[in-house]
């Protein structure tokens, strides 16, 4: 079926089978491969995207259901080619990753968290990422990264706009 | 893990959705999809038509309706979580919501979806049963009401007719002073399905006597149950721990507890008592304005 | 040890260069690689624990939309050779698709190729297979003791390996010891379970006779095994190493997947892709890890000095013999842990059963072995009424006793175990923890302190192969690096394997930068494909800091020497007077007399007339590194130098258990960690933290559980429970540094750190908590419900006055 999806601010006209998950649609039909396939049953969180600004599992939604909403992927929060956001840079600074497979999802979850809560406690961060499994890091440096990003965003000379 | 093929429809209103269900016995509604989609991915569910009710106007709301709070079927768990109305009027639900899955699944999961899915461990079903919610559904262009206590009939089984669509529920608000709530659940990981859970709401007299109490036990059995006999014995009491334990133990004595990979029946049966006792103690303490310790 | 006395880049808190691409979602994982005209595979798996395949009817499936081909085991077996196995067990052949008999539930029986994965799944449902269910065996002890049910009839028994080693005077030491203790410890079947499943794309080009393979692998001799199984020259297999691997920690082997897709691509003429879905991965992706039963007996004296140990390790490897039986061999290199146990009898037994085949898992058998050793140390202390930390201190090898040779023949390179422990308890008082624990107990909680001390053998050699299979004569396990300084003076280095998060590009850059005194960021690191590669043992056995870092160091050193030789020649001075300074070379006696980096590049590349006679032009060097201390085979008694280096870790934790619920909660977690000189602090910290989280999973949550029908019942992430951020405590690492004498910078391995000791620490903490009830548990994972039921039974017994 033909659908129109608003992905990273751009309307995409797509022809998909209804059974195509939003994840598969993004990866296979739109060519945005930053959302990753981990479990396809909604537990690991590797497929996280922002859906109207909120972190959701793109494997738990069929592509046609996403019509009418704003979808933001990791590609959409990356400022430009080779250019990192404050959050992405913080992940690099603390080495909040190893294999990089869960990383785009973690960055998006951090993004969604910091929009709502610019001054998160450690517990807030732990809770925010608890739906995203990382098998490499034991989470410590991811937590550090999000705390560092929050600190930097708070300390910026001008407010850095995190857009939904 | 790709779903089997299906047709996708987005009806304009609830009656059209019901008509689609009536026209195809293998059609299914989808709301949040947080349970249905993985079932479809594993091909354990294979509807021929998916009737998407997410965008039907007027199905997502939280509002006062007489002495109750009315909640629309497609109201998302995250909206309940953030709702000032829920926090004020249905505090027991506010306590339970953070235990549902993760933020990312609460962002999509709906209360109606959870109720009709009827997972034995579901928090929302437990709250509905504990607080005597009345569910309403639409079938054949008629709106029908059913008490939560009659809605759940088995593990993953409800009395909802196959061509009906749940439209919402009403949860009676308790009025007055000294109302307290308690919610406890135990699981392996913080965000897993509960092995056992308990939800309690209590109202005390000025002298601390129990005026009214509702005790629900979840996840231990096929569907949430009310510990009615315990409630009856506790009204008029001071809810002292020993008495609570006795009556709760008695109320749970004959249950047929679920047994699975994650918890034995013996565990569930035993810990159901602990959960209920703790939830009663928390509810009593909060009614008295005491500070609770975190769980 | 290193000639470098003060590091410029090593041990400094530098960023990890790989991270940039990952934060932007620009990693190149196998699923991201889309070759034109690729078709997709879905698998039909066996629903029975064991069954004869009576017939396969493909007709309906072949008519499904998008379907190109349906492959069964008979066709594949006729066209390919069985996969390489580690042991000499020719009658236990392992193939990608079951042939005649399927031996575990979830085993792949038929592969369907279609335009899309969804279509392949649609058609897979239409393949009709008639099975005749066969008797099956799930339990390792039953498989060992009885031949009534044979997993592989032709093998004649279920035993793949049963070898007993005796090192030292075990009988004498046991006879001489006043005290003995026996313990049985069970490590439940768990694994590493990366978030990326295994995936491969194989693409055959008949006009070039070339099979291009993109796969998410961590596998030594991968290309050899593919070529051999497919019966094509290994030079016709081109494995692309520039594929990011989404986690492995041992399991990303993928031989059977690649043979399957390689065969299909050759047969069908287009690229064939198999991305396991999570169910395929969990049931039959060869992703399971150790399931091990230990029977330990120790002999000790009244002071708690453990003199001798007998250990039987019984491994349930599942239905086929992969590399997993070798996981009984690797722990031989640290079989006494950090302790001075004088003699050891070790019986290693591997049996096949009708469970999913195991593969290599982080630590290669060491983590389970450490649980057995560390549980035993606790029990020795308990029976003597001695403190558990004190007993460890008494038994530990002292700093001045290194290098120290253990009874099984491995010499530990260096360590200062007592210093690490002292540092940890200086950070967090042990006595203070006891006060905290006792206060919790007073409040009605169960509470326990967990201790675990263990080694991380590192530098991964493959000597365990020869130890367990005498036909194998392997005594080296190389890694390599090639460094080229190009005609304008830029540096490119190569590494010859894939990585799965270890930061190898950063490692190579740092090592070369250190030697050449050049900013590592300026050094390009690339991964040639397998046909352009030098040997690599791949990132197994906690080896790359030592082996790849070492190879990079040596290759760069060769170039540094060449630069100095060219400069000395051009300056007309003896090379001894040449001083290398950040790429420039000057005369020690006349520092203004110098040649710059660009001068030297000019000479080497273009001014042959200024080169010393007979010197090769250009600036390229490679180094193939032998494992330090390697090069010998095991002796007749199975004494063997296993790995070159030993990292050390000491865990100290506090656990609380609500007795009504049986749900353990880790309140404090401290680890003292010594992996020699740390090359990149961010990477080492991450490895350790991740290892601890993984170990907590193995101790408390993770198990591939089977029901009595032989069905895997923990096959989704709803039932196989991976620790989330909620379950992993805030860990404090206390760092210590005892350099290794065998490595270029003094570094040791850290790829398995944390994981090797955390399961033991958690198990010990829980048992300490249970002690007041007079009960204990030695079966991992320790699940909430089981623990709760145990506690309730003990309390009931107690209240009855038992």
PDB file of C-alpha atoms in Angstrom, chain C residues 316-558:
ATOM      1  CA  UNK C 316      27.003 -30.559  28.115  1.00  0.00           C
ATOM      2  CA  UNK C 317      28.081 -29.332  24.679  1.00  0.00           C
ATOM      3  CA  UNK C 318      24.767 -29.957  22.953  1.00  0.00           C
ATOM      4  CA  UNK C 319      24.190 -31.972  19.835  1.00  0.00           C
ATOM      5  CA  UNK C 320      27.392 -31.476  17.875  1.00  0.00           C
ATOM      6  CA  UNK C 321      31.070 -30.989  18.528  1.00  0.00           C
ATOM      7  CA  UNK C 322      32.112 -27.518  17.601  1.00  0.00           C
ATOM      8  CA  UNK C 323      34.945 -25.765  19.339  1.00  0.00           C
ATOM      9  CA  UNK C 324      33.113 -25.843  22.628  1.00  0.00           C
ATOM     10  CA  UNK C 325      34.852 -28.888  24.175  1.00  0.00           C
ATOM     11  CA  UNK C 326      38.043 -26.856  24.061  1.00  0.00           C
ATOM     12  CA  UNK C 327      36.464 -24.672  26.696  1.00  0.00           C
ATOM     13  CA  UNK C 328      37.407 -27.434  29.099  1.00  0.00           C
ATOM     14  CA  UNK C 329      41.040 -27.000  28.096  1.00  0.00           C
ATOM     15  CA  UNK C 330      41.659 -23.307  28.380  1.00  0.00           C
ATOM     16  CA  UNK C 331      41.051 -23.148  32.175  1.00  0.00           C
ATOM     17  CA  UNK C 332      43.986 -25.525  32.630  1.00  0.00           C
ATOM     18  CA  UNK C 333      46.159 -22.436  32.310  1.00  0.00           C
ATOM     19  CA  UNK C 334      44.684 -20.987  35.497  1.00  0.00           C
ATOM     20  CA  UNK C 335      43.318 -24.116  37.109  1.00  0.00           C
ATOM     21  CA  UNK C 336      44.438 -23.078  40.595  1.00  0.00           C
ATOM     22  CA  UNK C 337      43.342 -19.479  40.195  1.00  0.00           C
ATOM     23  CA  UNK C 338      45.550 -17.069  42.144  1.00  0.00           C
ATOM     24  CA  UNK C 339      46.357 -19.728  44.733  1.00  0.00           C
ATOM     25  CA  UNK C 340      49.396 -21.850  45.559  1.00  0.00           C
ATOM     26  CA  UNK C 341      47.655 -25.189  45.309  1.00  0.00           C
ATOM     27  CA  UNK C 342      50.463 -27.703  44.869  1.00  0.00           C
ATOM     28  CA  UNK C 343      48.805 -30.509  43.012  1.00  0.00           C
ATOM     29  CA  UNK C 344      45.733 -30.947  40.878  1.00  0.00           C
ATOM     30  CA  UNK C 345      43.802 -33.760  39.336  1.00  0.00           C
ATOM     31  CA  UNK C 346      41.567 -32.500  36.555  1.00  0.00           C
ATOM     32  CA  UNK C 347      39.101 -34.626  34.654  1.00  0.00           C
ATOM     33  CA  UNK C 348      37.591 -32.908  31.653  1.00  0.00           C
ATOM     34  CA  UNK C 349      34.499 -34.570  30.212  1.00  0.00           C
ATOM     35  CA  UNK C 350      32.422 -33.363  27.301  1.00  0.00           C
ATOM     36  CA  UNK C 351      29.229 -35.123  26.282  1.00  0.00           C
ATOM     37  CA  UNK C 352      26.754 -34.590  23.491  1.00  0.00           C
ATOM     38  CA  UNK C 353      23.060 -34.267  24.264  1.00  0.00           C
ATOM     39  CA  UNK C 354      19.944 -33.242  22.367  1.00  0.00           C
ATOM     40  CA  UNK C 355      20.365 -29.570  23.101  1.00  0.00           C
ATOM     41  CA  UNK C 356      21.514 -26.725  20.913  1.00  0.00           C
ATOM     42  CA  UNK C 357      25.174 -26.872  20.003  1.00  0.00           C
ATOM     43  CA  UNK C 358      27.414 -24.645  22.044  1.00  0.00           C
ATOM     44  CA  UNK C 359      30.047 -22.303  20.834  1.00  0.00           C
ATOM     45  CA  UNK C 360      32.826 -20.244  22.315  1.00  0.00           C
ATOM     46  CA  UNK C 361      31.870 -17.780  25.014  1.00  0.00           C
ATOM     47  CA  UNK C 362      33.861 -14.996  26.655  1.00  0.00           C
ATOM     48  CA  UNK C 363      36.418 -16.524  28.974  1.00  0.00           C
ATOM     49  CA  UNK C 364      36.326 -19.843  27.125  1.00  0.00           C
ATOM     50  CA  UNK C 365      35.290 -21.835  30.179  1.00  0.00           C
ATOM     51  CA  UNK C 366      37.186 -19.769  32.725  1.00  0.00           C
ATOM     52  CA  UNK C 367      34.225 -18.018  34.357  1.00  0.00           C
ATOM     53  CA  UNK C 368      32.439 -21.258  35.305  1.00  0.00           C
ATOM     54  CA  UNK C 369      35.725 -22.737  36.532  1.00  0.00           C
ATOM     55  CA  UNK C 370      36.294 -19.687  38.683  1.00  0.00           C
ATOM     56  CA  UNK C 371      32.890 -20.123  40.284  1.00  0.00           C
ATOM     57  CA  UNK C 372      33.853 -23.670  41.230  1.00  0.00           C
ATOM     58  CA  UNK C 373      37.193 -22.551  42.681  1.00  0.00           C
ATOM     59  CA  UNK C 374      35.841 -19.523  44.495  1.00  0.00           C
ATOM     60  CA  UNK C 375      32.809 -21.270  45.934  1.00  0.00           C
ATOM     61  CA  UNK C 376      35.222 -23.883  47.228  1.00  0.00           C
ATOM     62  CA  UNK C 377      37.488 -21.297  48.866  1.00  0.00           C
ATOM     63  CA  UNK C 378      34.488 -19.853  50.666  1.00  0.00           C
ATOM     64  CA  UNK C 379      33.454 -23.257  51.926  1.00  0.00           C
ATOM     65  CA  UNK C 380      36.960 -24.027  53.155  1.00  0.00           C
ATOM     66  CA  UNK C 381      36.840 -20.839  55.196  1.00  0.00           C
ATOM     67  CA  UNK C 382      33.362 -21.653  56.436  1.00  0.00           C
ATOM     68  CA  UNK C 383      34.174 -25.140  57.704  1.00  0.00           C
ATOM     69  CA  UNK C 384      37.207 -23.789  59.517  1.00  0.00           C
ATOM     70  CA  UNK C 385      35.391 -20.768  60.863  1.00  0.00           C
ATOM     71  CA  UNK C 386      38.018 -18.543  59.283  1.00  0.00           C
ATOM     72  CA  UNK C 387      37.472 -15.286  57.507  1.00  0.00           C
ATOM     73  CA  UNK C 388      37.005 -15.690  53.777  1.00  0.00           C
ATOM     74  CA  UNK C 389      39.289 -12.835  52.828  1.00  0.00           C
ATOM     75  CA  UNK C 390      41.975 -14.012  55.205  1.00  0.00           C
ATOM     76  CA  UNK C 391      41.938 -17.501  53.759  1.00  0.00           C
ATOM     77  CA  UNK C 392      42.391 -16.101  50.282  1.00  0.00           C
ATOM     78  CA  UNK C 393      45.294 -13.964  51.374  1.00  0.00           C
ATOM     79  CA  UNK C 394      46.956 -16.975  52.986  1.00  0.00           C
ATOM     80  CA  UNK C 395      46.682 -19.087  49.869  1.00  0.00           C
ATOM     81  CA  UNK C 396      47.562 -16.467  47.297  1.00  0.00           C
ATOM     82  CA  UNK C 397      50.780 -16.310  45.365  1.00  0.00           C
ATOM     83  CA  UNK C 398      52.886 -13.478  46.734  1.00  0.00           C
ATOM     84  CA  UNK C 399      54.356 -10.704  44.620  1.00  0.00           C
ATOM     85  CA  UNK C 400      57.923 -11.922  45.214  1.00  0.00           C
ATOM     86  CA  UNK C 401      57.064 -15.423  43.981  1.00  0.00           C
ATOM     87  CA  UNK C 402      56.565 -14.371  40.356  1.00  0.00           C
ATOM     88  CA  UNK C 403      57.094 -15.696  37.783  1.00  0.00           C
ATOM     89  CA  UNK C 404      55.155 -18.544  39.336  1.00  0.00           C
ATOM     90  CA  UNK C 405      54.575 -21.919  37.723  1.00  0.00           C
ATOM     91  CA  UNK C 406      51.336 -23.682  38.608  1.00  0.00           C
ATOM     92  CA  UNK C 407      51.056 -27.494  38.702  1.00  0.00           C
ATOM     93  CA  UNK C 408      49.511 -27.671  35.227  1.00  0.00           C
ATOM     94  CA  UNK C 409      52.653 -26.155  33.757  1.00  0.00           C
ATOM     95  CA  UNK C 410      51.670 -22.565  33.042  1.00  0.00           C
ATOM     96  CA  UNK C 411      53.914 -19.848  34.369  1.00  0.00           C
ATOM     97  CA  UNK C 412      52.081 -16.758  35.574  1.00  0.00           C
ATOM     98  CA  UNK C 413      54.005 -13.713  34.381  1.00  0.00           C
ATOM     99  CA  UNK C 414      53.483 -11.182  37.126  1.00  0.00           C
ATOM    100  CA  UNK C 415      51.043  -9.953  39.715  1.00  0.00           C
ATOM    101  CA  UNK C 416      50.598  -8.366  43.078  1.00  0.00           C
ATOM    102  CA  UNK C 417      47.389  -9.855  44.327  1.00  0.00           C
ATOM    103  CA  UNK C 418      47.819  -8.794  47.943  1.00  0.00           C
ATOM    104  CA  UNK C 419      48.431  -5.199  46.905  1.00  0.00           C
ATOM    105  CA  UNK C 420      45.235  -5.155  44.822  1.00  0.00           C
ATOM    106  CA  UNK C 421      43.212  -6.528  47.717  1.00  0.00           C
ATOM    107  CA  UNK C 422      44.776  -4.032  50.101  1.00  0.00           C
ATOM    108  CA  UNK C 423      43.826  -1.211  47.762  1.00  0.00           C
ATOM    109  CA  UNK C 424      40.243  -2.404  47.506  1.00  0.00           C
ATOM    110  CA  UNK C 425      39.760  -2.707  51.248  1.00  0.00           C
ATOM    111  CA  UNK C 426      41.467   0.658  51.703  1.00  0.00           C
ATOM    112  CA  UNK C 427      38.843   2.078  49.354  1.00  0.00           C
ATOM    113  CA  UNK C 428      35.922   0.269  50.960  1.00  0.00           C
ATOM    114  CA  UNK C 429      36.489  -1.168  54.381  1.00  0.00           C
ATOM    115  CA  UNK C 430      35.850  -4.898  54.541  1.00  0.00           C
ATOM    116  CA  UNK C 431      35.104  -4.628  58.243  1.00  0.00           C
ATOM    117  CA  UNK C 432      32.780  -1.730  57.465  1.00  0.00           C
ATOM    118  CA  UNK C 433      30.936  -3.885  54.947  1.00  0.00           C
ATOM    119  CA  UNK C 434      30.489  -6.529  57.619  1.00  0.00           C
ATOM    120  CA  UNK C 435      28.946  -3.942  59.904  1.00  0.00           C
ATOM    121  CA  UNK C 436      26.634  -2.899  57.095  1.00  0.00           C
ATOM    122  CA  UNK C 437      25.727  -6.502  56.364  1.00  0.00           C
ATOM    123  CA  UNK C 438      25.022  -7.245  60.000  1.00  0.00           C
ATOM    124  CA  UNK C 439      22.890  -4.136  60.319  1.00  0.00           C
ATOM    125  CA  UNK C 440      20.790  -5.345  57.386  1.00  0.00           C
ATOM    126  CA  UNK C 441      20.458  -8.709  59.068  1.00  0.00           C
ATOM    127  CA  UNK C 442      19.267  -7.023  62.237  1.00  0.00           C
ATOM    128  CA  UNK C 443      16.573  -5.346  60.164  1.00  0.00           C
ATOM    129  CA  UNK C 444      15.308  -8.757  59.086  1.00  0.00           C
ATOM    130  CA  UNK C 445      17.015  -8.864  55.727  1.00  0.00           C
ATOM    131  CA  UNK C 446      19.290 -11.557  54.462  1.00  0.00           C
ATOM    132  CA  UNK C 447      22.582  -9.973  53.541  1.00  0.00           C
ATOM    133  CA  UNK C 448      25.906 -11.257  52.394  1.00  0.00           C
ATOM    134  CA  UNK C 449      29.338 -10.184  51.323  1.00  0.00           C
ATOM    135  CA  UNK C 450      30.688 -11.705  48.162  1.00  0.00           C
ATOM    136  CA  UNK C 451      34.377 -12.106  47.483  1.00  0.00           C
ATOM    137  CA  UNK C 452      35.997 -13.449  44.378  1.00  0.00           C
ATOM    138  CA  UNK C 453      39.586 -13.396  43.283  1.00  0.00           C
ATOM    139  CA  UNK C 454      40.570 -14.707  39.912  1.00  0.00           C
ATOM    140  CA  UNK C 455      42.861 -14.422  36.964  1.00  0.00           C
ATOM    141  CA  UNK C 456      42.254 -13.487  33.393  1.00  0.00           C
ATOM    142  CA  UNK C 457      44.659 -15.511  31.304  1.00  0.00           C
ATOM    143  CA  UNK C 458      45.327 -13.327  28.320  1.00  0.00           C
ATOM    144  CA  UNK C 459      47.210 -13.144  25.080  1.00  0.00           C
ATOM    145  CA  UNK C 460      45.169 -16.035  23.689  1.00  0.00           C
ATOM    146  CA  UNK C 461      47.169 -18.942  22.419  1.00  0.00           C
ATOM    147  CA  UNK C 462      45.550 -22.063  20.976  1.00  0.00           C
ATOM    148  CA  UNK C 463      47.528 -24.588  22.989  1.00  0.00           C
ATOM    149  CA  UNK C 464      44.367 -26.091  24.460  1.00  0.00           C
ATOM    150  CA  UNK C 465      43.762 -27.623  21.043  1.00  0.00           C
ATOM    151  CA  UNK C 466      46.878 -29.732  21.215  1.00  0.00           C
ATOM    152  CA  UNK C 467      46.174 -30.488  24.875  1.00  0.00           C
ATOM    153  CA  UNK C 468      42.809 -32.093  24.116  1.00  0.00           C
ATOM    154  CA  UNK C 469      43.439 -33.343  20.607  1.00  0.00           C
ATOM    155  CA  UNK C 470      46.911 -34.825  20.139  1.00  0.00           C
ATOM    156  CA  UNK C 471      46.462 -34.788  16.373  1.00  0.00           C
ATOM    157  CA  UNK C 472      46.675 -31.012  16.525  1.00  0.00           C
ATOM    158  CA  UNK C 473      50.254 -29.776  16.492  1.00  0.00           C
ATOM    159  CA  UNK C 474      49.581 -26.074  16.740  1.00  0.00           C
ATOM    160  CA  UNK C 475      52.019 -24.098  18.861  1.00  0.00           C
ATOM    161  CA  UNK C 476      51.494 -20.628  17.508  1.00  0.00           C
ATOM    162  CA  UNK C 477      48.560 -18.260  17.224  1.00  0.00           C
ATOM    163  CA  UNK C 478      49.734 -15.172  15.397  1.00  0.00           C
ATOM    164  CA  UNK C 479      48.583 -11.674  14.895  1.00  0.00           C
ATOM    165  CA  UNK C 480      49.948  -9.195  12.409  1.00  0.00           C
ATOM    166  CA  UNK C 481      50.236  -5.606  11.392  1.00  0.00           C
ATOM    167  CA  UNK C 482      51.602  -3.866   8.321  1.00  0.00           C
ATOM    168  CA  UNK C 483      52.616  -0.233   8.436  1.00  0.00           C
ATOM    169  CA  UNK C 484      53.215   1.901   5.391  1.00  0.00           C
ATOM    170  CA  UNK C 485      54.533   5.453   5.307  1.00  0.00           C
ATOM    171  CA  UNK C 486      53.478   6.767   1.936  1.00  0.00           C
ATOM    172  CA  UNK C 487      55.240   9.102  -0.489  1.00  0.00           C
ATOM    173  CA  UNK C 488      53.981  12.214   1.272  1.00  0.00           C
ATOM    174  CA  UNK C 489      54.701  10.905   4.731  1.00  0.00           C
ATOM    175  CA  UNK C 490      51.251   9.786   5.866  1.00  0.00           C
ATOM    176  CA  UNK C 491      50.924   6.537   7.751  1.00  0.00           C
ATOM    177  CA  UNK C 492      48.534   3.682   7.049  1.00  0.00           C
ATOM    178  CA  UNK C 493      48.405   0.562   9.173  1.00  0.00           C
ATOM    179  CA  UNK C 494      46.510  -2.634   8.603  1.00  0.00           C
ATOM    180  CA  UNK C 495      44.786  -5.099  10.844  1.00  0.00           C
ATOM    181  CA  UNK C 496      43.482  -8.389   9.571  1.00  0.00           C
ATOM    182  CA  UNK C 497      40.316  -9.321  11.299  1.00  0.00           C
ATOM    183  CA  UNK C 498      36.923  -7.910  12.218  1.00  0.00           C
ATOM    184  CA  UNK C 499      36.206  -6.226  15.540  1.00  0.00           C
ATOM    185  CA  UNK C 500      33.145  -6.343  17.719  1.00  0.00           C
ATOM    186  CA  UNK C 501      33.593  -3.287  19.888  1.00  0.00           C
ATOM    187  CA  UNK C 502      37.097  -3.725  21.238  1.00  0.00           C
ATOM    188  CA  UNK C 503      38.485  -0.529  19.717  1.00  0.00           C
ATOM    189  CA  UNK C 504      41.228  -2.218  17.721  1.00  0.00           C
ATOM    190  CA  UNK C 505      41.672   0.680  15.324  1.00  0.00           C
ATOM    191  CA  UNK C 506      42.374   2.869  18.318  1.00  0.00           C
ATOM    192  CA  UNK C 507      44.755   0.251  19.686  1.00  0.00           C
ATOM    193  CA  UNK C 508      46.771   0.030  16.475  1.00  0.00           C
ATOM    194  CA  UNK C 509      46.916   3.808  16.119  1.00  0.00           C
ATOM    195  CA  UNK C 510      48.030   4.237  19.708  1.00  0.00           C
ATOM    196  CA  UNK C 511      50.771   1.603  19.523  1.00  0.00           C
ATOM    197  CA  UNK C 512      52.221   2.960  16.294  1.00  0.00           C
ATOM    198  CA  UNK C 513      51.867   6.559  17.450  1.00  0.00           C
ATOM    199  CA  UNK C 514      53.748   5.689  20.607  1.00  0.00           C
ATOM    200  CA  UNK C 515      56.640   4.129  18.711  1.00  0.00           C
ATOM    201  CA  UNK C 516      56.861   6.763  15.994  1.00  0.00           C
ATOM    202  CA  UNK C 517      56.014   9.594  18.410  1.00  0.00           C
ATOM    203  CA  UNK C 518      53.259  10.796  16.131  1.00  0.00           C
ATOM    204  CA  UNK C 519      49.699  11.716  17.031  1.00  0.00           C
ATOM    205  CA  UNK C 520      47.725   8.465  16.695  1.00  0.00           C
ATOM    206  CA  UNK C 521      44.856  10.393  15.148  1.00  0.00           C
ATOM    207  CA  UNK C 522      47.046  10.966  12.103  1.00  0.00           C
ATOM    208  CA  UNK C 523      47.469   7.261  11.524  1.00  0.00           C
ATOM    209  CA  UNK C 524      44.946   5.641   9.214  1.00  0.00           C
ATOM    210  CA  UNK C 525      44.025   2.086  10.217  1.00  0.00           C
ATOM    211  CA  UNK C 526      42.406  -0.140   7.596  1.00  0.00           C
ATOM    212  CA  UNK C 527      41.248  -3.706   7.359  1.00  0.00           C
ATOM    213  CA  UNK C 528      42.174  -5.487   4.148  1.00  0.00           C
ATOM    214  CA  UNK C 529      40.053  -8.444   3.110  1.00  0.00           C
ATOM    215  CA  UNK C 530      41.202 -11.970   3.865  1.00  0.00           C
ATOM    216  CA  UNK C 531      43.068 -12.350   0.562  1.00  0.00           C
ATOM    217  CA  UNK C 532      45.175  -9.312   1.379  1.00  0.00           C
ATOM    218  CA  UNK C 533      45.636 -10.185   5.005  1.00  0.00           C
ATOM    219  CA  UNK C 534      48.482 -11.395   7.112  1.00  0.00           C
ATOM    220  CA  UNK C 535      47.679 -13.987   9.767  1.00  0.00           C
ATOM    221  CA  UNK C 536      45.338 -13.078  12.585  1.00  0.00           C
ATOM    222  CA  UNK C 537      44.116 -15.274  15.409  1.00  0.00           C
ATOM    223  CA  UNK C 538      41.173 -12.845  15.715  1.00  0.00           C
ATOM    224  CA  UNK C 539      39.993 -11.197  18.931  1.00  0.00           C
ATOM    225  CA  UNK C 540      39.625 -14.309  21.048  1.00  0.00           C
ATOM    226  CA  UNK C 541      41.281 -15.232  24.324  1.00  0.00           C
ATOM    227  CA  UNK C 542      41.666 -11.661  25.529  1.00  0.00           C
ATOM    228  CA  UNK C 543      44.575 -11.298  23.199  1.00  0.00           C
ATOM    229  CA  UNK C 544      44.441  -8.234  20.984  1.00  0.00           C
ATOM    230  CA  UNK C 545      46.045  -5.648  23.269  1.00  0.00           C
ATOM    231  CA  UNK C 546      48.948  -8.028  23.567  1.00  0.00           C
ATOM    232  CA  UNK C 547      49.045  -9.530  20.089  1.00  0.00           C
ATOM    233  CA  UNK C 548      47.725  -6.842  17.749  1.00  0.00           C
ATOM    234  CA  UNK C 549      49.186  -4.100  19.906  1.00  0.00           C
ATOM    235  CA  UNK C 550      52.445  -6.033  19.897  1.00  0.00           C
ATOM    236  CA  UNK C 551      52.425  -6.603  16.146  1.00  0.00           C
ATOM    237  CA  UNK C 552      51.759  -2.897  15.542  1.00  0.00           C
ATOM    238  CA  UNK C 553      54.547  -1.964  17.934  1.00  0.00           C
ATOM    239  CA  UNK C 554      57.041  -4.243  16.227  1.00  0.00           C
ATOM    240  CA  UNK C 555      56.096  -3.218  12.701  1.00  0.00           C
ATOM    241  CA  UNK C 556      56.424   0.437  13.666  1.00  0.00           C
ATOM    242  CA  UNK C 557      59.707  -0.261  15.401  1.00  0.00           C
ATOM    243  CA  UNK C 558      61.059  -1.795  12.202  1.00  0.00           C
TER     244      UNK C 558
END
